mmCIF file of C-alpha atoms and ligand atoms in Angstrom:
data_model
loop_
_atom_site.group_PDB
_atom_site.id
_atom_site.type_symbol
_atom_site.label_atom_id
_atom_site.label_comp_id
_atom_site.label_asym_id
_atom_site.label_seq_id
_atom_site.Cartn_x
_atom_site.Cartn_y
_atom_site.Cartn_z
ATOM 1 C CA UNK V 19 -0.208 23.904 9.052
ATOM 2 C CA UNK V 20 -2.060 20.382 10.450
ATOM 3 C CA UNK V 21 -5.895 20.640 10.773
ATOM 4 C CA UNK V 22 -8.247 19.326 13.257
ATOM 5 C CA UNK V 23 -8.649 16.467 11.287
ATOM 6 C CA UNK V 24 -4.773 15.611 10.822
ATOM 7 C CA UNK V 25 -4.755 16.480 14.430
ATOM 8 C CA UNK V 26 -7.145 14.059 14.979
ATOM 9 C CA UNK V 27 -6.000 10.582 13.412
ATOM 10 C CA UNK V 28 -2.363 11.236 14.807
ATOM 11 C CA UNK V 29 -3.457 11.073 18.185
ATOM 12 C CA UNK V 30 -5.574 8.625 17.423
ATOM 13 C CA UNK V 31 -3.079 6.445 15.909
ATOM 14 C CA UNK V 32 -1.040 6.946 19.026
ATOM 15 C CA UNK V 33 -3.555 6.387 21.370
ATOM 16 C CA UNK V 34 -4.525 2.584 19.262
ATOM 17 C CA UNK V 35 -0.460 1.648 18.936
ATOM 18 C CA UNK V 36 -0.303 2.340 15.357
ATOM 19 C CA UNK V 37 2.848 3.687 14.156
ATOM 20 C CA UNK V 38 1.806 6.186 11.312
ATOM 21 C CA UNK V 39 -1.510 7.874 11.079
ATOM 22 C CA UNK V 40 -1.808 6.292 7.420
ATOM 23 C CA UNK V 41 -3.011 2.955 9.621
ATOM 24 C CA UNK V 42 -6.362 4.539 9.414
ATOM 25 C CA UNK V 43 -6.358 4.961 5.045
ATOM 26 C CA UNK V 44 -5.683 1.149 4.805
ATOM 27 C CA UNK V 45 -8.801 0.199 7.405
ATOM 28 C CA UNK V 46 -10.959 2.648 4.900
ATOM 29 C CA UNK V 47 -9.922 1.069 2.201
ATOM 30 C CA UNK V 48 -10.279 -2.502 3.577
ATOM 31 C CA UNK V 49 -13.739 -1.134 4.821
ATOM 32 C CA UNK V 50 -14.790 0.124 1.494
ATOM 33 C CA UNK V 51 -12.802 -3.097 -0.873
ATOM 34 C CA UNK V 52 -13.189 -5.632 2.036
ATOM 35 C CA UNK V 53 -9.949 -6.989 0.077
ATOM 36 C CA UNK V 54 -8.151 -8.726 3.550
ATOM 37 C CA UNK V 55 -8.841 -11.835 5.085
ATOM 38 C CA UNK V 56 -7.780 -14.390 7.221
ATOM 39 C CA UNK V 57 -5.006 -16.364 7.233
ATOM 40 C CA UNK V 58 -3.308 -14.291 3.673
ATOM 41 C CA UNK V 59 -0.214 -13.956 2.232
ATOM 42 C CA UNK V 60 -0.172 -10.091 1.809
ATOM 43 C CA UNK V 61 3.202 -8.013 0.747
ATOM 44 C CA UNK V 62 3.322 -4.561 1.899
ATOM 45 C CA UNK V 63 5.431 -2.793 -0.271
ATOM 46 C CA UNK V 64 6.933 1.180 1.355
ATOM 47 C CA UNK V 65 5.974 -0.329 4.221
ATOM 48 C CA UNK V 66 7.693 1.704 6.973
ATOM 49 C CA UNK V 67 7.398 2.826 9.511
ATOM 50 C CA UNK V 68 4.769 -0.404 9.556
ATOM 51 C CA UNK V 69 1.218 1.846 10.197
ATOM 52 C CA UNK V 70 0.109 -0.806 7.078
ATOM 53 C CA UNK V 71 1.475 -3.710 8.413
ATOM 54 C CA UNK V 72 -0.012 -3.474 11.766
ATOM 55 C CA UNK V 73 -3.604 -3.460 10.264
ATOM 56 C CA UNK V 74 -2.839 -6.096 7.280
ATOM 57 C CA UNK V 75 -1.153 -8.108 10.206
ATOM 58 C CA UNK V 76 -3.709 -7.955 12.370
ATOM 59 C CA UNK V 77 -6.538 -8.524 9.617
ATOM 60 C CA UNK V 78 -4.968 -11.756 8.365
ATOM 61 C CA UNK V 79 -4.778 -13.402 11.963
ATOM 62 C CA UNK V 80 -1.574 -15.712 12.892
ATOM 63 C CA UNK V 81 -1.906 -17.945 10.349
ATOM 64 C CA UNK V 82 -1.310 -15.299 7.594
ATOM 65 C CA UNK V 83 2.093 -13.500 6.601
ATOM 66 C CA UNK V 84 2.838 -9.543 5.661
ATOM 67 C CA UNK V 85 5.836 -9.480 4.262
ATOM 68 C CA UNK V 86 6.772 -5.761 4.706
ATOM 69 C CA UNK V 87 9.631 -4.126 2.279
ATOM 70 C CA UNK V 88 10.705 -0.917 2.476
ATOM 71 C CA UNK V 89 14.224 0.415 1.341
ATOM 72 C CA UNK V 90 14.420 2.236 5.177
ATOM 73 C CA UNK V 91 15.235 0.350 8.229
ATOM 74 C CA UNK V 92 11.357 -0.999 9.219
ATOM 75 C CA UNK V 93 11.132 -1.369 13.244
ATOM 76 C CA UNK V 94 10.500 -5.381 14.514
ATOM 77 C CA UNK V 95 7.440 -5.949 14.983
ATOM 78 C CA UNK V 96 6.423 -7.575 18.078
ATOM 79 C CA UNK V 97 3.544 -9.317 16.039
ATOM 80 C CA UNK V 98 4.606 -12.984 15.187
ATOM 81 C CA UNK V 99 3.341 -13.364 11.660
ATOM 82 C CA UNK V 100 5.460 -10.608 9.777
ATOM 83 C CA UNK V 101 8.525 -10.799 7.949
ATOM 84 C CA UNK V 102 10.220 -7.694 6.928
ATOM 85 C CA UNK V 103 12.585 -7.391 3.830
ATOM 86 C CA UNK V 104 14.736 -4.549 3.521
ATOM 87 C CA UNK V 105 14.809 -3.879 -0.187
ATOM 88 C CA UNK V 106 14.247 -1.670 -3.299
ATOM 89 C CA UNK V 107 11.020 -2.104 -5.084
ATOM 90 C CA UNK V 108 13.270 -1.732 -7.987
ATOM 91 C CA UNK V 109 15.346 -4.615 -7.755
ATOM 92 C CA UNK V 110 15.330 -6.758 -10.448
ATOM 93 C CA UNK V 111 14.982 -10.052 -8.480
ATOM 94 C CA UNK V 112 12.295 -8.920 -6.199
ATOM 95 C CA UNK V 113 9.447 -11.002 -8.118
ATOM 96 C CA UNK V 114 11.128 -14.020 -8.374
ATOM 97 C CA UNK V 115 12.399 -13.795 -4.680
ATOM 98 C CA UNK V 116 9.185 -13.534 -3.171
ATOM 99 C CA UNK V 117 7.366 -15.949 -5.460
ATOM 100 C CA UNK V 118 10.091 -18.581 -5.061
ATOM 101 C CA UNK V 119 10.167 -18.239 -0.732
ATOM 102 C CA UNK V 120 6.817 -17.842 -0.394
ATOM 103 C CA UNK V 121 4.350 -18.481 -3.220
ATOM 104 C CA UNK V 122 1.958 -16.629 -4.792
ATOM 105 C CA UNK V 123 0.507 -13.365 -2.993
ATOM 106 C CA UNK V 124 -3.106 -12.587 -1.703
ATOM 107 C CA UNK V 125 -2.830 -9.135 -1.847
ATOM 108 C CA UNK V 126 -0.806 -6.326 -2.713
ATOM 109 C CA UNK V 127 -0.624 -3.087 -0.889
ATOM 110 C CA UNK V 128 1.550 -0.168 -1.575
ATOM 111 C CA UNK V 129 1.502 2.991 0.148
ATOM 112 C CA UNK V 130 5.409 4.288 -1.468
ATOM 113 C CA UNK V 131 5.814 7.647 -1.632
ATOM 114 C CA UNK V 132 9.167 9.244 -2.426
ATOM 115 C CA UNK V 133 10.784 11.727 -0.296
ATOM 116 C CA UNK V 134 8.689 14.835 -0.800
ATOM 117 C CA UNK V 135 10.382 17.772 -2.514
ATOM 118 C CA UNK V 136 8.187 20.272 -2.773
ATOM 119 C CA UNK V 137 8.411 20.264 -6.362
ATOM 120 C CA UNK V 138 4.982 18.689 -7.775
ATOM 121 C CA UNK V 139 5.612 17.781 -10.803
ATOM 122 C CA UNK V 140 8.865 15.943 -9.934
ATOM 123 C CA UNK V 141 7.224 14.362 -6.859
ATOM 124 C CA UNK V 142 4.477 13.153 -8.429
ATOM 125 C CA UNK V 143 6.589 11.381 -11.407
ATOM 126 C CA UNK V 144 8.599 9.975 -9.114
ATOM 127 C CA UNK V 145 5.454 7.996 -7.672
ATOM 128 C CA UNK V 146 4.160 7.650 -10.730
ATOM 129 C CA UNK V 147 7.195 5.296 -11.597
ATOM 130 C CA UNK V 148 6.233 3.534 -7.923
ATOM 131 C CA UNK V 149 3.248 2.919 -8.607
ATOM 132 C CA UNK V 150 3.929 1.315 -12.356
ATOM 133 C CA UNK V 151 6.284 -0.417 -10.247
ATOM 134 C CA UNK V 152 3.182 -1.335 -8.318
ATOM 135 C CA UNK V 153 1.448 -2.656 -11.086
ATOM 136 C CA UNK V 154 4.555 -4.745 -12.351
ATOM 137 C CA UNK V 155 4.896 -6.754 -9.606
ATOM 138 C CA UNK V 156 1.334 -7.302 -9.390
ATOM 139 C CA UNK V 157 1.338 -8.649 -12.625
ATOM 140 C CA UNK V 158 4.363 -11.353 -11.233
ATOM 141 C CA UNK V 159 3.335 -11.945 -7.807
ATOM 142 C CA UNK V 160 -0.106 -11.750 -7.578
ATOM 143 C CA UNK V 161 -3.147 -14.631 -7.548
ATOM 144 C CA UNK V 162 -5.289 -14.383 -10.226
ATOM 145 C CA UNK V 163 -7.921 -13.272 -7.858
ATOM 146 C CA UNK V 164 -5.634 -11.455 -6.149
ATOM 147 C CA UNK V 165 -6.358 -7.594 -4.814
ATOM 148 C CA UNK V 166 -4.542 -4.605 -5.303
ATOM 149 C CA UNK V 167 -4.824 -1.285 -3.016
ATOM 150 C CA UNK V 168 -2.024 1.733 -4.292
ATOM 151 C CA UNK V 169 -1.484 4.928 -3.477
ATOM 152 C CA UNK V 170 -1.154 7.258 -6.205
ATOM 153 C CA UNK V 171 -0.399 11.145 -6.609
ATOM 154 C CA UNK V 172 -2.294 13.069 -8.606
ATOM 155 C CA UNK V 173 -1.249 14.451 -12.005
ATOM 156 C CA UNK V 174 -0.736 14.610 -15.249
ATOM 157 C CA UNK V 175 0.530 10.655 -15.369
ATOM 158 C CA UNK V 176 -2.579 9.573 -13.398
ATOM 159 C CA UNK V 177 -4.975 9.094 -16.463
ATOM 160 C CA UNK V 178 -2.331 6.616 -17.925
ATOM 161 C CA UNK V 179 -1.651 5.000 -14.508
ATOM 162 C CA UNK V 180 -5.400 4.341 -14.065
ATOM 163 C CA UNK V 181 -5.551 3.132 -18.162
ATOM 164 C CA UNK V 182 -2.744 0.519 -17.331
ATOM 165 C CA UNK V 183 -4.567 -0.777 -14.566
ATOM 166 C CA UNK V 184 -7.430 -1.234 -15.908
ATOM 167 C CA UNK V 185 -5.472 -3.130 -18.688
ATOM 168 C CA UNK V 186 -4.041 -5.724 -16.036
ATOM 169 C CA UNK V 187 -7.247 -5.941 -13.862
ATOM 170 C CA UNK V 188 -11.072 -6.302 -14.390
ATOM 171 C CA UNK V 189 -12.016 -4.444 -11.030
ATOM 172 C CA UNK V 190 -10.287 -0.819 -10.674
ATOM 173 C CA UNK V 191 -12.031 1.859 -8.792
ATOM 174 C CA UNK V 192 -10.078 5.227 -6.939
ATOM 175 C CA UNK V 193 -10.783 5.980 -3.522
ATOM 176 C CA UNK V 194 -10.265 8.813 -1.390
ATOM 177 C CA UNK V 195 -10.348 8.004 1.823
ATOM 178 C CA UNK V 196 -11.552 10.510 5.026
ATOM 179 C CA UNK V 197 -7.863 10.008 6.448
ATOM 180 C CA UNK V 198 -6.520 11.357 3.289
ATOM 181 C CA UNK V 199 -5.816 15.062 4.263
ATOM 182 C CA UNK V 200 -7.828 16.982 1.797
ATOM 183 C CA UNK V 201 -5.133 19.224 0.642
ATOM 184 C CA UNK V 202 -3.421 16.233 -0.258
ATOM 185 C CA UNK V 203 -3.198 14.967 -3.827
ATOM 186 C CA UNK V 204 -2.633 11.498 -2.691
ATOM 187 C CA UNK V 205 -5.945 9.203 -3.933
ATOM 188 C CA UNK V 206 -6.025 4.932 -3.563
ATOM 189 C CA UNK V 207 -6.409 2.770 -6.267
ATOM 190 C CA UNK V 208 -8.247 -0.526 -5.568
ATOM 191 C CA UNK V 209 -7.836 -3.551 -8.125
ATOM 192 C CA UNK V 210 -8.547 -7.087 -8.241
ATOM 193 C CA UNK V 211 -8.595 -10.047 -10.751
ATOM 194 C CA UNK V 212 -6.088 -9.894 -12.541
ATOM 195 C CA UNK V 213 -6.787 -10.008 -16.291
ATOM 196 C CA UNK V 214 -5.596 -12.657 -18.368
ATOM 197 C CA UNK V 215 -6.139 -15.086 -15.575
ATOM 198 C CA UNK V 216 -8.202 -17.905 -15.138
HETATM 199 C C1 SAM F 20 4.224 7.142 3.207
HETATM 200 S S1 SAM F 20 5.513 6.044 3.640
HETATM 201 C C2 SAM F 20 4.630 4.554 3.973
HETATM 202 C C3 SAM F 20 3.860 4.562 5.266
HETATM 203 C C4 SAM F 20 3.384 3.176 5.656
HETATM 204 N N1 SAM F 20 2.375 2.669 4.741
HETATM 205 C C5 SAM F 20 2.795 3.145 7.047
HETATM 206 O O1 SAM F 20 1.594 2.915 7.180
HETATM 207 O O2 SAM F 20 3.551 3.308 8.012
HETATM 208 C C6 SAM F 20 6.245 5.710 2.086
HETATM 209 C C7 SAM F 20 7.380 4.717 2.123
HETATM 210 O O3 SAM F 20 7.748 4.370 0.783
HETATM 211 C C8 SAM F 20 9.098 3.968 0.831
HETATM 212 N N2 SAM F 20 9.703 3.901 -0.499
HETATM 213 C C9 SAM F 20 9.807 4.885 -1.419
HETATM 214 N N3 SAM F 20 10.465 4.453 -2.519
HETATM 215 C C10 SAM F 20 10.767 3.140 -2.287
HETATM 216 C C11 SAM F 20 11.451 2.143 -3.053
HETATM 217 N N4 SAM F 20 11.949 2.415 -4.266
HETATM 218 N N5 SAM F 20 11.597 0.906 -2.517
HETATM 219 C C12 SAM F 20 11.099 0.632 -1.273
HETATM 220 N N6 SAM F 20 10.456 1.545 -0.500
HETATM 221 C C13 SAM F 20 10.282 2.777 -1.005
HETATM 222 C C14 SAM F 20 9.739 5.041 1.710
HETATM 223 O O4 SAM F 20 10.993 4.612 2.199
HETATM 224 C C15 SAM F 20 8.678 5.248 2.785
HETATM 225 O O5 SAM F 20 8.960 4.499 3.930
#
């Protein structure tokens, strides 16, 4: 059953234009991290319906890019300075595509969740594996002092999810943020700097 609270960021997501209520978790986060700036290169990855994208988009101004993937059909946006790639986070050639078109990335943002079961411990190793997915692209895509934001599940994987990225960045701190139902498991994971860079 929704709360007040869920209640209350779906309308108001609505009422602003935004296209999921999870709009207002990435504007926490960015309000918390302060990780997005102007004129960025930032890939969204589980980007649809495009709640994220909106508010990267919008953060970045006109002279910066989202590229949004998601592996379900992603809306146009009528903002000018998004590109939207329908693909796996999986594939194989994903690093080198986006590094070769477009460069290095700014930041990295990942909000993928699988479809939810209703069977915990399979849901939550199934994002487990999306957000270590996360992490590996960082790792090829990112600027050295590039940022980071994830959403995670949690579990029994999260302790080794939060070791491994601490092992690929010098900044990692969780965050939960208010429009994070509170029955929810879900938690953020904010990195930057990747380690091993200069
Ligand atoms: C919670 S939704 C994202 C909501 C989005 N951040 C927003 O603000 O509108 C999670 C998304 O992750 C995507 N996803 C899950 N597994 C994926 C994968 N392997 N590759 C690409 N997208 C994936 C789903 O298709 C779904 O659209």
């Amino acid at each position: 059953m929704n709360t007040l609270s869920d209640d209350f960021y779906y309308k108001k997501a609505k009422y602003s234009g935004f296209r999921s209520r999870a709009s207002y978790k990435l504007l926490e986060l960015n309000d918390k991290f302060k990780f997005l700036k102007r004129n960025q290169f930032v890939v969204d990855l589980g980007a649809a319906p495009g709640g994220w994208t909106q508010v990267a988009a919008k953060k970045i101004g006109k002279e910066g890019t989202v590229l949004a993937i998601d592996k379900a059909y992603i809306e146009p946006f009528k903002e000018n300075n998004v590109i939207i790639l329908h693909a796996d986070i999986f594939n194989a050639k994903l690093a080198t595509e986006i590094t070769k078109t477009y460069g290095l990335v700014d930041v990295l943002i990942s909000d993928c969740a699988p479809n939810i079961s209703g069977q915990y411990s399979k849901d939550h190793s199934i994002q487990s594996m999306l957000v270590q997915r996360a992490l590996e692209l960082a790792k090829d895509i990112l600027r050295n002092d590039g940022s980071f934001a994830c959403k995670l599940f949690q579990g029994s994987e999260t302790q080794d999810i939060i070791k491994e990225a601490k092992e690929t960045f010098v900044v990692v701190k969780l965050y939960k943020p208010k429009a994070s139902r509170k029955r929810s498991s879900e938690i953020y994971l904010f990195g930057s700097q990747l380690k091993g860079g200069e």
